[in-house]
Every structure is written in structure tokens, then in C-alpha cells.
CSV table of C-alpha atoms in Angstrom, one decimal:
chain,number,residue,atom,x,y,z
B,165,UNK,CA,-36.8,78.8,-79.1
B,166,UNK,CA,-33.9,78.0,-81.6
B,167,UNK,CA,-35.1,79.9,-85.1
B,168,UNK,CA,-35.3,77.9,-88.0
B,169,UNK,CA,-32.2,77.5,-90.3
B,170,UNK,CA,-32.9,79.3,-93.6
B,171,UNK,CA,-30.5,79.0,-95.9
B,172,UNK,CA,-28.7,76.2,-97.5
B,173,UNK,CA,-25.5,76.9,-95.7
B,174,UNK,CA,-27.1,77.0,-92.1
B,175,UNK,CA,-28.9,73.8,-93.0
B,176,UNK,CA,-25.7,71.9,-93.6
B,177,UNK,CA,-23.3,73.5,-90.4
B,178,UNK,CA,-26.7,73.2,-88.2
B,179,UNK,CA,-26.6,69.2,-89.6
B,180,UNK,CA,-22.7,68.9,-88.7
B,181,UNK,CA,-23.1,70.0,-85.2
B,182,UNK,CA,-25.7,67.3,-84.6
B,183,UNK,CA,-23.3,64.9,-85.8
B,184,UNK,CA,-20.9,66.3,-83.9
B,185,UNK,CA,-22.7,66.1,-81.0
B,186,UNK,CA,-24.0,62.4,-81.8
B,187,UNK,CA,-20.2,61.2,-82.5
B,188,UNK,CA,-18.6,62.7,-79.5
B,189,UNK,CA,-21.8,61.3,-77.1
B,190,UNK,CA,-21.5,57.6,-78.4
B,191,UNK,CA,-17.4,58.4,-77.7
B,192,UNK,CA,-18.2,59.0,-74.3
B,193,UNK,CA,-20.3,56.5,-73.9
B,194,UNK,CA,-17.8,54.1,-74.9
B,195,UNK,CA,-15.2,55.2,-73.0
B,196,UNK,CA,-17.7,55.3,-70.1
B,197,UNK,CA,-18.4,51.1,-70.6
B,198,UNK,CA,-14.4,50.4,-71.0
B,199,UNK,CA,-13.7,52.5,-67.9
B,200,UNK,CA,-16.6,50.2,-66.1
B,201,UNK,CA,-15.1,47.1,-67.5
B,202,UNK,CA,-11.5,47.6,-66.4
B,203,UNK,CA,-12.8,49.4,-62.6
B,204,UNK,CA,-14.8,45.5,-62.4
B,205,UNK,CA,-11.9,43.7,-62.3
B,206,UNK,CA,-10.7,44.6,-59.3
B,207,UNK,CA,-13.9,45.0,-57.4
B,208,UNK,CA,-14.5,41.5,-58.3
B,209,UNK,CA,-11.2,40.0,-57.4
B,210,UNK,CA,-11.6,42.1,-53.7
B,211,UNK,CA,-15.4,41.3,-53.6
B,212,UNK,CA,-15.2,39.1,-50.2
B,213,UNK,CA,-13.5,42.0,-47.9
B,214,UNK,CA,-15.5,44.3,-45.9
B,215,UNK,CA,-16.5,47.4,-47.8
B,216,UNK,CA,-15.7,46.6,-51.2
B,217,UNK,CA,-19.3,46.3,-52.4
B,218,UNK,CA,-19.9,49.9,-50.6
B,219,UNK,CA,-16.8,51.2,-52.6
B,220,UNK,CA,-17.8,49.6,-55.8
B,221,UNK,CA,-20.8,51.1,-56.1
B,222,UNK,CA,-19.4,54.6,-54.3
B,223,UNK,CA,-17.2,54.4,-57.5
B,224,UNK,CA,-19.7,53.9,-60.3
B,225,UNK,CA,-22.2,56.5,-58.8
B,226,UNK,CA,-19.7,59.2,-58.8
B,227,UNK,CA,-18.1,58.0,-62.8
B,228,UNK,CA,-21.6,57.5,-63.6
B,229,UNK,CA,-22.3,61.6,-62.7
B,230,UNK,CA,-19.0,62.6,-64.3
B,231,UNK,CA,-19.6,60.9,-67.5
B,232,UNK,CA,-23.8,62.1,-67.2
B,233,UNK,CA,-22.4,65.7,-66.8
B,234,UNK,CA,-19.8,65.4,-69.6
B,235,UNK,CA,-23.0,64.4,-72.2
B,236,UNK,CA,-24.8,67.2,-70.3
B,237,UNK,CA,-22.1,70.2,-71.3
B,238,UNK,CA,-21.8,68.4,-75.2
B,239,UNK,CA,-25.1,69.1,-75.6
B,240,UNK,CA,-25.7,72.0,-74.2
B,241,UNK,CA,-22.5,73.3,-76.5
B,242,UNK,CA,-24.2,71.2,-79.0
B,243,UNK,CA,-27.0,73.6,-78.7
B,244,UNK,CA,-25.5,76.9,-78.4
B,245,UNK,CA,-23.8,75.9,-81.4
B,246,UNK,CA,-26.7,75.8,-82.8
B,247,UNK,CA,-28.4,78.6,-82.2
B,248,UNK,CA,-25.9,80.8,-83.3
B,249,UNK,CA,-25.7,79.1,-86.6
B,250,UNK,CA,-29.2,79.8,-86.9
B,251,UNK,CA,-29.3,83.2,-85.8
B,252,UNK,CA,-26.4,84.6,-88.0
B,253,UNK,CA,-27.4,87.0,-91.1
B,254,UNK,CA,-27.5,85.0,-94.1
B,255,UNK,CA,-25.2,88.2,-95.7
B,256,UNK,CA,-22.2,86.9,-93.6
B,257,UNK,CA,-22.6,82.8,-94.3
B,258,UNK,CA,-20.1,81.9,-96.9
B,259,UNK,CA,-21.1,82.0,-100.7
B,260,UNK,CA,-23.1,78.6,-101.6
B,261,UNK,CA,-23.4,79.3,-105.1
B,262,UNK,CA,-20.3,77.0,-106.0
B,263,UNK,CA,-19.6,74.6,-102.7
B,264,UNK,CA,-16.3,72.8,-103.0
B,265,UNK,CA,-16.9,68.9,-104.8
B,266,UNK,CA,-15.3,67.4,-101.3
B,267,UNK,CA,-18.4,69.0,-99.3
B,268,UNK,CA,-20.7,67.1,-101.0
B,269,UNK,CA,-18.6,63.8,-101.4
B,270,UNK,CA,-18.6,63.9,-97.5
B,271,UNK,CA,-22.1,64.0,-97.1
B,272,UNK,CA,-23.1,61.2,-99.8
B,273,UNK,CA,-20.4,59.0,-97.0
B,274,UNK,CA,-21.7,60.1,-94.0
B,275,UNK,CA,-25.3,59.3,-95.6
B,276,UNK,CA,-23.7,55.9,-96.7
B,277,UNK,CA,-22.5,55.3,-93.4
B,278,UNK,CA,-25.4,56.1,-91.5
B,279,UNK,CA,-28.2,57.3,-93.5
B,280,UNK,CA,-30.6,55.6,-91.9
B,281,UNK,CA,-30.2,57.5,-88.3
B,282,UNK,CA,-29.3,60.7,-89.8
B,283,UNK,CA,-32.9,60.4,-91.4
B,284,UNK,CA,-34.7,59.1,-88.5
B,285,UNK,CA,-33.3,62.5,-86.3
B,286,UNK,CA,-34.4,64.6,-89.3
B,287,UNK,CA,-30.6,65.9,-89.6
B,288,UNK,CA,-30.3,68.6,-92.1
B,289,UNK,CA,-27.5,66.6,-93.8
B,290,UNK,CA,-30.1,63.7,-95.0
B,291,UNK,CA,-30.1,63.3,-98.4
B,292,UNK,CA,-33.1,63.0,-100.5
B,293,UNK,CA,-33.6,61.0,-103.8
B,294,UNK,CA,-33.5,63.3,-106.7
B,295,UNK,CA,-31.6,63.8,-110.1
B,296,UNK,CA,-28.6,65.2,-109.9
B,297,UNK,CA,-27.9,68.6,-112.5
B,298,UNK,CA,-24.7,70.8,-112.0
B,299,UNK,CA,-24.3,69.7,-108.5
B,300,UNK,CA,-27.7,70.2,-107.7
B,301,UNK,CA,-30.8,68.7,-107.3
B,302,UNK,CA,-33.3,68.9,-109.9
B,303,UNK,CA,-36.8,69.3,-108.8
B,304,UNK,CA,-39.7,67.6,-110.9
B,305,UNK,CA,-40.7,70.5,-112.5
B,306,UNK,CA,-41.9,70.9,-116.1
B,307,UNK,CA,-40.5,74.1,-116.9
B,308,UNK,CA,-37.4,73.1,-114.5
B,309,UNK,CA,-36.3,70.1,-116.9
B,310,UNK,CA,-36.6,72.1,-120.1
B,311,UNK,CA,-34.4,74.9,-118.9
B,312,UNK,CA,-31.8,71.9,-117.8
B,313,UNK,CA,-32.2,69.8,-121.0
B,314,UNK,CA,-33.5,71.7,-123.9
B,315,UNK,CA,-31.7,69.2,-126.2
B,316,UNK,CA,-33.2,66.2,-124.5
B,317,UNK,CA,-33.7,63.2,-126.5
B,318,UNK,CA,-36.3,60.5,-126.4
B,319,UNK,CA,-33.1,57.8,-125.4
B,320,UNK,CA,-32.8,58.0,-121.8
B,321,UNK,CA,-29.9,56.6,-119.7
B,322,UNK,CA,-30.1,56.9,-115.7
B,323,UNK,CA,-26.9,56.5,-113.8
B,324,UNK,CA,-26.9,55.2,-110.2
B,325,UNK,CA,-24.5,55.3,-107.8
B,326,UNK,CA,-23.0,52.7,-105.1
B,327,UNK,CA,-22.7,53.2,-101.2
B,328,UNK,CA,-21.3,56.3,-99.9
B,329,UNK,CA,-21.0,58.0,-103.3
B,330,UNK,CA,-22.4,60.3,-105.7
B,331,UNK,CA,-23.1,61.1,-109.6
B,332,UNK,CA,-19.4,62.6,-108.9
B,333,UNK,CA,-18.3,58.6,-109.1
B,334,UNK,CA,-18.6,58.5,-112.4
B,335,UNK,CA,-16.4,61.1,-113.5
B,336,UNK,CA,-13.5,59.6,-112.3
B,337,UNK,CA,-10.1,58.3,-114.3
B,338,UNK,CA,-11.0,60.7,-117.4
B,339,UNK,CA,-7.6,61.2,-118.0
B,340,UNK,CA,-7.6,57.3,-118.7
B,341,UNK,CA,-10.9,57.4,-120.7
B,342,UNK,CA,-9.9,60.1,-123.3
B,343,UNK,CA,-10.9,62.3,-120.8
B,344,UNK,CA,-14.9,61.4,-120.9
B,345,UNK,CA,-17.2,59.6,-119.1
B,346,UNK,CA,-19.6,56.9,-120.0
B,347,UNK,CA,-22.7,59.3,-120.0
B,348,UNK,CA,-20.8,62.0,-122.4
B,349,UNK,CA,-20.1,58.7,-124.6
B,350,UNK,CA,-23.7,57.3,-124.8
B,351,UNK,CA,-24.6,61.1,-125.6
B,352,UNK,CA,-22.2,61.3,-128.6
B,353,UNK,CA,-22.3,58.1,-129.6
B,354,UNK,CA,-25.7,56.8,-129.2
B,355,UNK,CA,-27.7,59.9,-128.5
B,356,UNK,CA,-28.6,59.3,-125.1
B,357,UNK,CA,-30.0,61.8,-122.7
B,358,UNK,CA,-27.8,60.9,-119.3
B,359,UNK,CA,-29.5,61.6,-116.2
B,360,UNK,CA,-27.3,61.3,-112.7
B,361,UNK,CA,-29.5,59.9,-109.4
B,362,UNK,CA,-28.4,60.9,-105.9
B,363,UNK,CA,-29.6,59.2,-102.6
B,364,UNK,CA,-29.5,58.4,-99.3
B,365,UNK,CA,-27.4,55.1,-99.8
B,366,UNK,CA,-27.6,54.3,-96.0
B,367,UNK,CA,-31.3,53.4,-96.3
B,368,UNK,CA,-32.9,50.3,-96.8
B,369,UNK,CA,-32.3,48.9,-100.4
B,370,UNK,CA,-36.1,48.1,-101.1
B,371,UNK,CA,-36.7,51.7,-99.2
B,372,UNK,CA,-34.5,53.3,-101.9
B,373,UNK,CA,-36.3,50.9,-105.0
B,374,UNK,CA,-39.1,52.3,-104.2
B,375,UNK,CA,-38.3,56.1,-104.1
B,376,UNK,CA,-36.6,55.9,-107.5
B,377,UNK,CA,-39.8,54.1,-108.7
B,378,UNK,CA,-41.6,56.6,-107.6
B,379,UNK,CA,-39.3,59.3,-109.2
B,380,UNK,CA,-39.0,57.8,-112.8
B,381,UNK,CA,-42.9,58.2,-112.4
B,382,UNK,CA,-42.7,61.8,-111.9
B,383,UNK,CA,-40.0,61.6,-114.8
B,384,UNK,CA,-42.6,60.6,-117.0
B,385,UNK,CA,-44.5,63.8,-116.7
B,386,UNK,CA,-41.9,65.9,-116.9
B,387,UNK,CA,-39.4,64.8,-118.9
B,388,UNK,CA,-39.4,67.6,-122.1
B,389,UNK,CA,-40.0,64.5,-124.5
B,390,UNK,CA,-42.1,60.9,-124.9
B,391,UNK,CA,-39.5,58.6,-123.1
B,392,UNK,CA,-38.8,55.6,-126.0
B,393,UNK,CA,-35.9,53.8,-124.7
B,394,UNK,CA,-34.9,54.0,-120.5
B,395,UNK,CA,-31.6,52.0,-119.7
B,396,UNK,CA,-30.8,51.8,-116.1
B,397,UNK,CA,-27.0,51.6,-115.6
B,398,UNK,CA,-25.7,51.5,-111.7
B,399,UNK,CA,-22.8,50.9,-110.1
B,400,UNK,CA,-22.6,48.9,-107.0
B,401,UNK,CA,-25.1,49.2,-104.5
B,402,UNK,CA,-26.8,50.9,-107.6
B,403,UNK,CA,-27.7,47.7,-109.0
B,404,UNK,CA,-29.4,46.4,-106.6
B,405,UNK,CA,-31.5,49.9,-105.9
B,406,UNK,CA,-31.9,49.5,-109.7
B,407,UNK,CA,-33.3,45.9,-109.7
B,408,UNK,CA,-35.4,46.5,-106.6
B,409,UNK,CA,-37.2,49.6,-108.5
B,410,UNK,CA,-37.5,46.9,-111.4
B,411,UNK,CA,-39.2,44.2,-109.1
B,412,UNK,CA,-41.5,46.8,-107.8
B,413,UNK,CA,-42.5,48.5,-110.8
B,414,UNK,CA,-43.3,45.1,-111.9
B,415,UNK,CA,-45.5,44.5,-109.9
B,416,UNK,CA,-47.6,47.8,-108.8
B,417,UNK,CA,-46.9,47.7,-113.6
B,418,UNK,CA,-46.1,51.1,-113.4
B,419,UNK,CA,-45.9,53.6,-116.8
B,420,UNK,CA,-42.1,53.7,-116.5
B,421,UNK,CA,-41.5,50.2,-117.3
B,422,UNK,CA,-42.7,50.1,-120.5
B,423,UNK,CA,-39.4,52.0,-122.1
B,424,UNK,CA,-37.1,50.0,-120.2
B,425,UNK,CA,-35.3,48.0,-122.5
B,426,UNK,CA,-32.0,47.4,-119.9
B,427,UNK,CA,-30.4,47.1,-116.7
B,428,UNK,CA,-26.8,47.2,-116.5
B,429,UNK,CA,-24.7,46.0,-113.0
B,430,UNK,CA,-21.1,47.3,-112.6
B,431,UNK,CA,-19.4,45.4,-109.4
B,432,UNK,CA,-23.0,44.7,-107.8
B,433,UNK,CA,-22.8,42.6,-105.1
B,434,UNK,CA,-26.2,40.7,-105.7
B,435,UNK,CA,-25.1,37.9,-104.0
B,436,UNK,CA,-23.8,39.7,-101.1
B,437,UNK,CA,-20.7,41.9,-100.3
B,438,UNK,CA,-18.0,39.7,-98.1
B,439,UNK,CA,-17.0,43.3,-96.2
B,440,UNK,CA,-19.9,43.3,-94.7
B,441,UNK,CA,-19.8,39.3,-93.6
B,442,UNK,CA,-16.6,40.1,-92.1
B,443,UNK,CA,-17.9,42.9,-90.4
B,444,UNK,CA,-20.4,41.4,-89.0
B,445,UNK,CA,-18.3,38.7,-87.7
B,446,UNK,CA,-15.8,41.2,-85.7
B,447,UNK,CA,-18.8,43.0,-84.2
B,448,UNK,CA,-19.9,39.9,-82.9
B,449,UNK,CA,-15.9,39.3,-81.9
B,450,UNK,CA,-16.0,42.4,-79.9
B,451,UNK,CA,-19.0,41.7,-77.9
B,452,UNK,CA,-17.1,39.0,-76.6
B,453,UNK,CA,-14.8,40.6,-74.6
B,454,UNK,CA,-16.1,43.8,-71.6
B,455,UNK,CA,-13.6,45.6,-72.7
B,456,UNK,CA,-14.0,45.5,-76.4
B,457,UNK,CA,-18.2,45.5,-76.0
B,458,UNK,CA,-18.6,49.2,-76.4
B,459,UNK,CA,-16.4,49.5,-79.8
B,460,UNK,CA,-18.7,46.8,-80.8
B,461,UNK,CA,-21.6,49.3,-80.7
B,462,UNK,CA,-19.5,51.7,-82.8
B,463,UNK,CA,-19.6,48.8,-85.7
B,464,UNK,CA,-23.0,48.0,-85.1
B,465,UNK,CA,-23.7,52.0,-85.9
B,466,UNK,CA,-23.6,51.6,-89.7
B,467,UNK,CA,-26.5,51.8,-91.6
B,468,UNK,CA,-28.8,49.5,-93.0
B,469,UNK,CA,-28.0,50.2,-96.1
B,470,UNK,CA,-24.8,48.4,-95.5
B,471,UNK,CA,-25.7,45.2,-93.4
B,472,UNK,CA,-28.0,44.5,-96.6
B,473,UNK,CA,-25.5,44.6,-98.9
B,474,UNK,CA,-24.4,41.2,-97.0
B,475,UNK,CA,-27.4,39.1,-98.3
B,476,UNK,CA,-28.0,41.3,-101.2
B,477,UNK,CA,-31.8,42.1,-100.1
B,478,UNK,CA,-33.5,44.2,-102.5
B,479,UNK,CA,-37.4,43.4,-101.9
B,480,UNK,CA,-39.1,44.6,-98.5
B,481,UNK,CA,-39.7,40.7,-98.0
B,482,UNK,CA,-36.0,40.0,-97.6
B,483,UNK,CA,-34.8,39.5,-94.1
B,484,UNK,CA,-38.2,40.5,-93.0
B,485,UNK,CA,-38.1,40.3,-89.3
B,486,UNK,CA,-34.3,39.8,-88.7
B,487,UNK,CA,-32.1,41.4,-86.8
B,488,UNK,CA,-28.9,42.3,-88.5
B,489,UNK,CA,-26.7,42.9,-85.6
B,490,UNK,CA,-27.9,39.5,-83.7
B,491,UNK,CA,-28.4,37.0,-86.7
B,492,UNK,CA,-26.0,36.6,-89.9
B,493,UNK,CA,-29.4,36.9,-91.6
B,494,UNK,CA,-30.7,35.1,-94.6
B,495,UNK,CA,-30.3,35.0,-98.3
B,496,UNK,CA,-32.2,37.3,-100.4
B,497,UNK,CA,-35.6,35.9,-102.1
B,498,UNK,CA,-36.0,35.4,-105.3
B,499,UNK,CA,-36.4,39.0,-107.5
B,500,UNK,CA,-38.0,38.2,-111.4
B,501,UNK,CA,-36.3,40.2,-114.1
B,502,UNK,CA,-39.6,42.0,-115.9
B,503,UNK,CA,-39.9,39.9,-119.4
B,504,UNK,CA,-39.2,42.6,-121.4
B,505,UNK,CA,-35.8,44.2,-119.7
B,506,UNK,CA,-32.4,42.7,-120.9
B,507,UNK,CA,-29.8,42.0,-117.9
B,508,UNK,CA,-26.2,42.9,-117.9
B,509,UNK,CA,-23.8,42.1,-115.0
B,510,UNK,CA,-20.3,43.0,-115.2
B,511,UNK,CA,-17.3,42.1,-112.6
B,512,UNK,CA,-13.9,42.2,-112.0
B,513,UNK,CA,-10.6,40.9,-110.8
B,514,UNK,CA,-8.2,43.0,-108.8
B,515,UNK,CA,-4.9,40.3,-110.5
B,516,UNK,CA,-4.8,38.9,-113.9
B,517,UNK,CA,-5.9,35.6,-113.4
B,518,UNK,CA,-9.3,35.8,-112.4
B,519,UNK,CA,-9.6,31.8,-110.7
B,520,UNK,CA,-6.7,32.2,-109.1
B,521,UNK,CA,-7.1,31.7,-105.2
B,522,UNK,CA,-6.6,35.6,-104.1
B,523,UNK,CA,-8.6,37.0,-107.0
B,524,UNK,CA,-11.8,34.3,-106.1
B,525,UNK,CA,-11.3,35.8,-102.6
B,526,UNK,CA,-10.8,39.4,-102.9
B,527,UNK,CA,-12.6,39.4,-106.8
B,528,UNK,CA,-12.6,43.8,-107.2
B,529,UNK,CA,-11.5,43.9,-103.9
B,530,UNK,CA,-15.1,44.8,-103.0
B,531,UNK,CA,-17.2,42.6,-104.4
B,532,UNK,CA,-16.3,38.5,-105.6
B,533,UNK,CA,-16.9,37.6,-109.1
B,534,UNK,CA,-19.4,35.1,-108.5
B,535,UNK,CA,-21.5,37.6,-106.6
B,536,UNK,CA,-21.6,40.4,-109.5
B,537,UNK,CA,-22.5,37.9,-112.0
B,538,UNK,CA,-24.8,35.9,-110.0
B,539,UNK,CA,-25.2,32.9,-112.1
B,540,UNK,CA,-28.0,31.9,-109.9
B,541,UNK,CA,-30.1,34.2,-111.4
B,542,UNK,CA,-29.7,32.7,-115.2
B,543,UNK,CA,-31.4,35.5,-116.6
B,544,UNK,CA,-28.8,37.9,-117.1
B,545,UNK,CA,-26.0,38.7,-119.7
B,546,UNK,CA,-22.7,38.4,-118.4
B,547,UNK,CA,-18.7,39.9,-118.3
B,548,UNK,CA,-15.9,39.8,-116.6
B,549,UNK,CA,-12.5,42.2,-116.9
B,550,UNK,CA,-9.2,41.8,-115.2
B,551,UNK,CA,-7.2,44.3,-113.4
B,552,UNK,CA,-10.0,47.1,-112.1
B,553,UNK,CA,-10.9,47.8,-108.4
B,554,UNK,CA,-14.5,48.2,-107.4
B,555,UNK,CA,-14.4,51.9,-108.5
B,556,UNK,CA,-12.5,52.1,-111.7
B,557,UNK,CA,-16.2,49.8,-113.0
B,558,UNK,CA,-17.3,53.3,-113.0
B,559,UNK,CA,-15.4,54.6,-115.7
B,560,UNK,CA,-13.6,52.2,-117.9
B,561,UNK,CA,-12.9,51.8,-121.9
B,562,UNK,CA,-13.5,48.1,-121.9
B,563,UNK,CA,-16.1,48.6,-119.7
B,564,UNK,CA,-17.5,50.6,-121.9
B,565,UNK,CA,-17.8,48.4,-124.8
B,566,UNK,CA,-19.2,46.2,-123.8
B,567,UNK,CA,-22.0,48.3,-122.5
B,568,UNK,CA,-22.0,49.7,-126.5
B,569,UNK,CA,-22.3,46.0,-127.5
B,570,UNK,CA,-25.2,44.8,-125.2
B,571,UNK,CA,-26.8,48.3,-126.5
B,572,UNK,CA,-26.8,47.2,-130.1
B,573,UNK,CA,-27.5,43.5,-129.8
């Protein structure tokens, strides 16, 4: 029996071998369906001579058993891997006290990528929804969130980050912010109490709505003072997580949303992200072809988490029933902004005309204009900047300000 991994360290290698395993199995198996595709041909084009059926199948039998045997060995390796990971002294696993940023980075992606599988195979790598303190997760713990903020003030403001990221996203171009970010800003200048979310951002979007409305519950109890004012600020996919915890709280009228007073939306694709329309449209492309089919299964590998962010579904009701990777799917449902909480929605332009023909295309390169502000809606506050990318939203003077202004008004 393979031993339990007990330590942080074995937990993560003993999570990239399964992946390892996973990735070079669905290789195989693709290079299995092309190498079937291409040996057809020629079968099909001799089909009417004597013997060709008898070879034909001769043929696949014995790739069939080569490729069976070649899965067979990866796991078994997979395996052994493993169980020596497992079995190693915890005294000679390298020092976890201070893991290098990109380590974590690669796991929020993978997670982004394909959450959803990783946590239905219970993969050690799986992240779980939690605040984010020093690089680490912060249990809901009484004692736990005094020791981390024993200057905590009743003005909370909870930071949530898009797909395939983590509260890491929003420390980046300091140098061009005066080297802060906007939570160190909001602390100085408004005396906010920043608190960084981390998630699986390859699971469902309502999925994920309702974990964090389940965690700013918990927050409640522990939080070291009475919570007066709770903005909700997230970038991206954030958003959307954001306004599904919103729409949920609403109705189940949980504590939480009582000290709500905002919900800001950096680059949120609440209309739907055009990436993921065109991805859907070349999986469907590669179907097409024998040859291509089995690269089509590669594309059709990425999470949920992502095919939702073509619709923009953030309530369990959205797309209930569809199948992503056969049907374009439908548009998201309606989603009610709670009475009380002021909207703000913020986009971009990648040029510095924002109508002309490019920028309405390409809008932050991400995300179009019209979906971040989703005028549809009417219900929200809205701004548009020129010159950022989809990730510079995160951090940005102008940004910023306006953020400050919406605060204050």
C-alpha cells in the first residue's frame, strides 16, 4: 500500500507525478488516434483485395497492444514515482518554509487550466478557497486572524483574482505605481484592511460564488473586529465569482451582505470572454478532420471554469443542462445587483482610440469593452482607460482613482 504523503512538499511532487502521468497518457492517446487515422487510409483505398481486412485489423490489434503497454509502463512509473515520494524522510525533502513565488504561480495555472479534473481525481495540487496571508493560506481561526492582523480595521476590502492567477496578480507593475499596490493604497489612504482570496479558478463560476459566500460567512466570526464597510474588488474572472457570491448571498440573505457597500469589476468579461468563443470554434474545427480529432480532445481538456467565461454564467441556473464542448451554449440569465451594493465596472483598450475597429475587437486584448461594462445590466457605474492589457487593470494609477472616487461618492 502506498503511505500517505505527509508533508507539504510530498503533497505537491506526489500531485505533479499525477499530472505527469495524466499529460503524458492523453499524449499517447493522441498519438494512438492520429497513427489510426493515417494507417485507415490505406486500408480503405486497398479494402476490395484479398486479405486486406485480415491485415487491417492484424495491424490495429498489434498498435492497439503497443500503445495499451506503453500506458501500462507510464503508470506503473507513475506509481513507483510515487511511492518513493511518499516514503522519503521528511528531513531530506527540500525546505518549504519559503517556496519560490513561481511554484505557486504554476499551480494557480494549472488549477485555471484544469481545476475541475484535478479536483475530481483528488490531486494533491487542487486548490482550495481560502485567504491568502504571506503566501499562505489562512485558516478561519479566531486566534489565527488576530495574530495575522492585529491592526485590523472595521473597513474591509477583499481582493479577487482572475483565471489562472493568484493574490500575487496584484502586485505587479509597482515600479509604475510608486512602487505600491492598490491594497497598500486603500490601507494608507482610506484605512482599509486588504484581504487577498485564492481559488480553484478552474471550477464552476457559481461553484466558486458559493465557496466564497460561504467563506465571508466564516469571516464574520472571525474577523478580530465588527465588519462596517466590505468592498469586493476582483479582477477578471474575479468579478464574476464576486457577483455570483452577491446573487447568492441575496438570496439564501446571508450576515455578510449587510456591510457590503461595493463591487468593483476590473476587465470582467460579464458578457463573455471572445478567447474562449474562438476556442470553442477551433475545437469544433479539429473534430472535423481524423487526423486533427484527437488534438481536439486536448482543447476540449480545459476546465469549466474557462468554457463559462464564454457566456459569462455566474448562477448554477446558467447553461443548466448544456454541454459545453457540443453546443456554443447560451447566454447567462439575468443576476440582480442586491439594492444596497454600488456597481463599478471598469475596461480597457489595448490602442488609443477605443472605437476604433481593432480596439472594438481585441478591447484589453482579453476581454471587449462592451463585455466589461455590460451596459445591459444598467445597474452599474461605469469606466473605460486606454492603453492597459487585461493584466496591468490589476495595478494601475488611473485605475486607481477612480476606484478612490467611486469610494467617496
Amino acid at each position: 500500500m502506498i503511505p500517505l504523503a505527509t508533508t507539504e512538499t510530498q503533497r505537491t511532487l506526489d500531485g505533479t507525478a499525477q499530472v505527469a502521468v495524466t499529460g503524458l497518457t492523453q499524449i499517447t492517446d493522441a498519438v494512438q488516434g492520429v497513427h489510426r487515422a493515417i494507417a485507415a487510409i490505406p486500408f480503405a483505398i486497398l479494402k476490395p483485395l484479398p486479405g486486406v481486412g485480415t491485415t487491417a485489423f492484424t495491424h490495429d490489434t498489434i498498435a492497439d497492444g503497443v500503445y495499451d503497454a506503453v500506458r501500462t509502463v507510464m503508470r506503473g512509473v507513475g506509481e513507483g514515482a510515487r511511492l518513493v515520494i511518499k516514503s522519503i524522510p521528511p528531513e531530506y525533502l527540500p525546505d518549504r518554509e519559503a517556496p519560490a513565488p513561481w511554484s505557486g504561480q504554476a499551480i494557480s495555472a494549472l488549477n485555471g487550466a484544469f481545476g475541475d479534473r484535478l479536483a475530481e481525481h483528488g490531486n494533491a495540487l487542487t486548490l482550495g478557497m481560502a485567504f491568502a496571508h504571506k503566501g499562505r493560506a489562512l485558516p478561519l481561526d479566531e486566534m489565527a486572524w488576530a495574530a495575522a492582523h492585529p491592526q485590523a480595521t472595521g473597513k474591509v476590502a477583499v481582493f479577487i483574482h482572475g483565471l489562472c492567477c493568484n493574490e500575487s496578480v496584484w502586485d505587479l507593475h509597482r515600479p509604475d505605481h510608486d512602487g505600491h499596490n492598490y491594497a497598500e493604497r486603500l490601507a494608507c489612504e482610506g484605512g482599509f484592511t486588504p484581504l487577498f482570496l485564492r481559488y480553484n479558478s478552474g471550477l464552476g463560476m457559481a461553484d466558486n460564488g458559493a465557496a466564497l459566500a460561504q467563506l465571508l460567512d466564516g469571516l464574520m466570526e472571525v474577523y478580530p473586529r465588527r465588519i462596517q464597510q466590505l468592498v469586493l474588488i476582483g479582477h477578471s474572472m474575479g468579478g464574476l465569482v464576486a457577483r455570483s457570491a452577491l446573487a447568492q448571498a441575496t438570496d439564501d440573505d446571508a450576515a455578510w451582505l449587510k456591510p457590503v457597500t461595493h463591487l468593483f469589476c476590473l476587465g470582467a468579461p460579464h458578457l463573455g470572454a471572445p478567447l474562449e468563443s474562438w476556442a470553442w470554434n477551433a475545437g469544433r474545427l479539429l473534430d472535423r478532420l481524423p487526423f486533427t480529432a484527437p488534438f481536439g480532445g486536448w482543447l476540449k481538456a480545459r476546465s469549466i471554469g474557462i468554457k463559462q467565461l464564454r457566456h459569462g454564467h455566474v448562477r448554477f441556473t446558467d447553461g443548466v443542462d448544456e454541454d459545453l464542448d457540443a453546443v456554443f451554449g447560451s447566454a447567462a440569465g439575468p443576476c440582480p445587483r442586491p439594492a444596497h451594493v454600488r456597481y463599478g465596472f471598469i475596461g480597457s483598450s489595448l490602442g488609443p482610440d477605443p472605437e476604433a475597429p481593432l480596439a472594438r475587437l481585441l478591447g484589453d486584448g482579453l476581454v471587449r469593452l462592451d463585455s466589461a461594462r455590460a451596459a445591459a445590466m444598467g445597474d452599474a457605474d461605469w469606466a473605460s482607460f486606454t492603453g492597459l492589457h487585461h493584466i496591468r487593470l490589476s495595478n494601475d494609477r488611473r485605475v486607481y482613482e477612480q476606484l478612490r472616487v467611486w469610494l467617496r461618492a
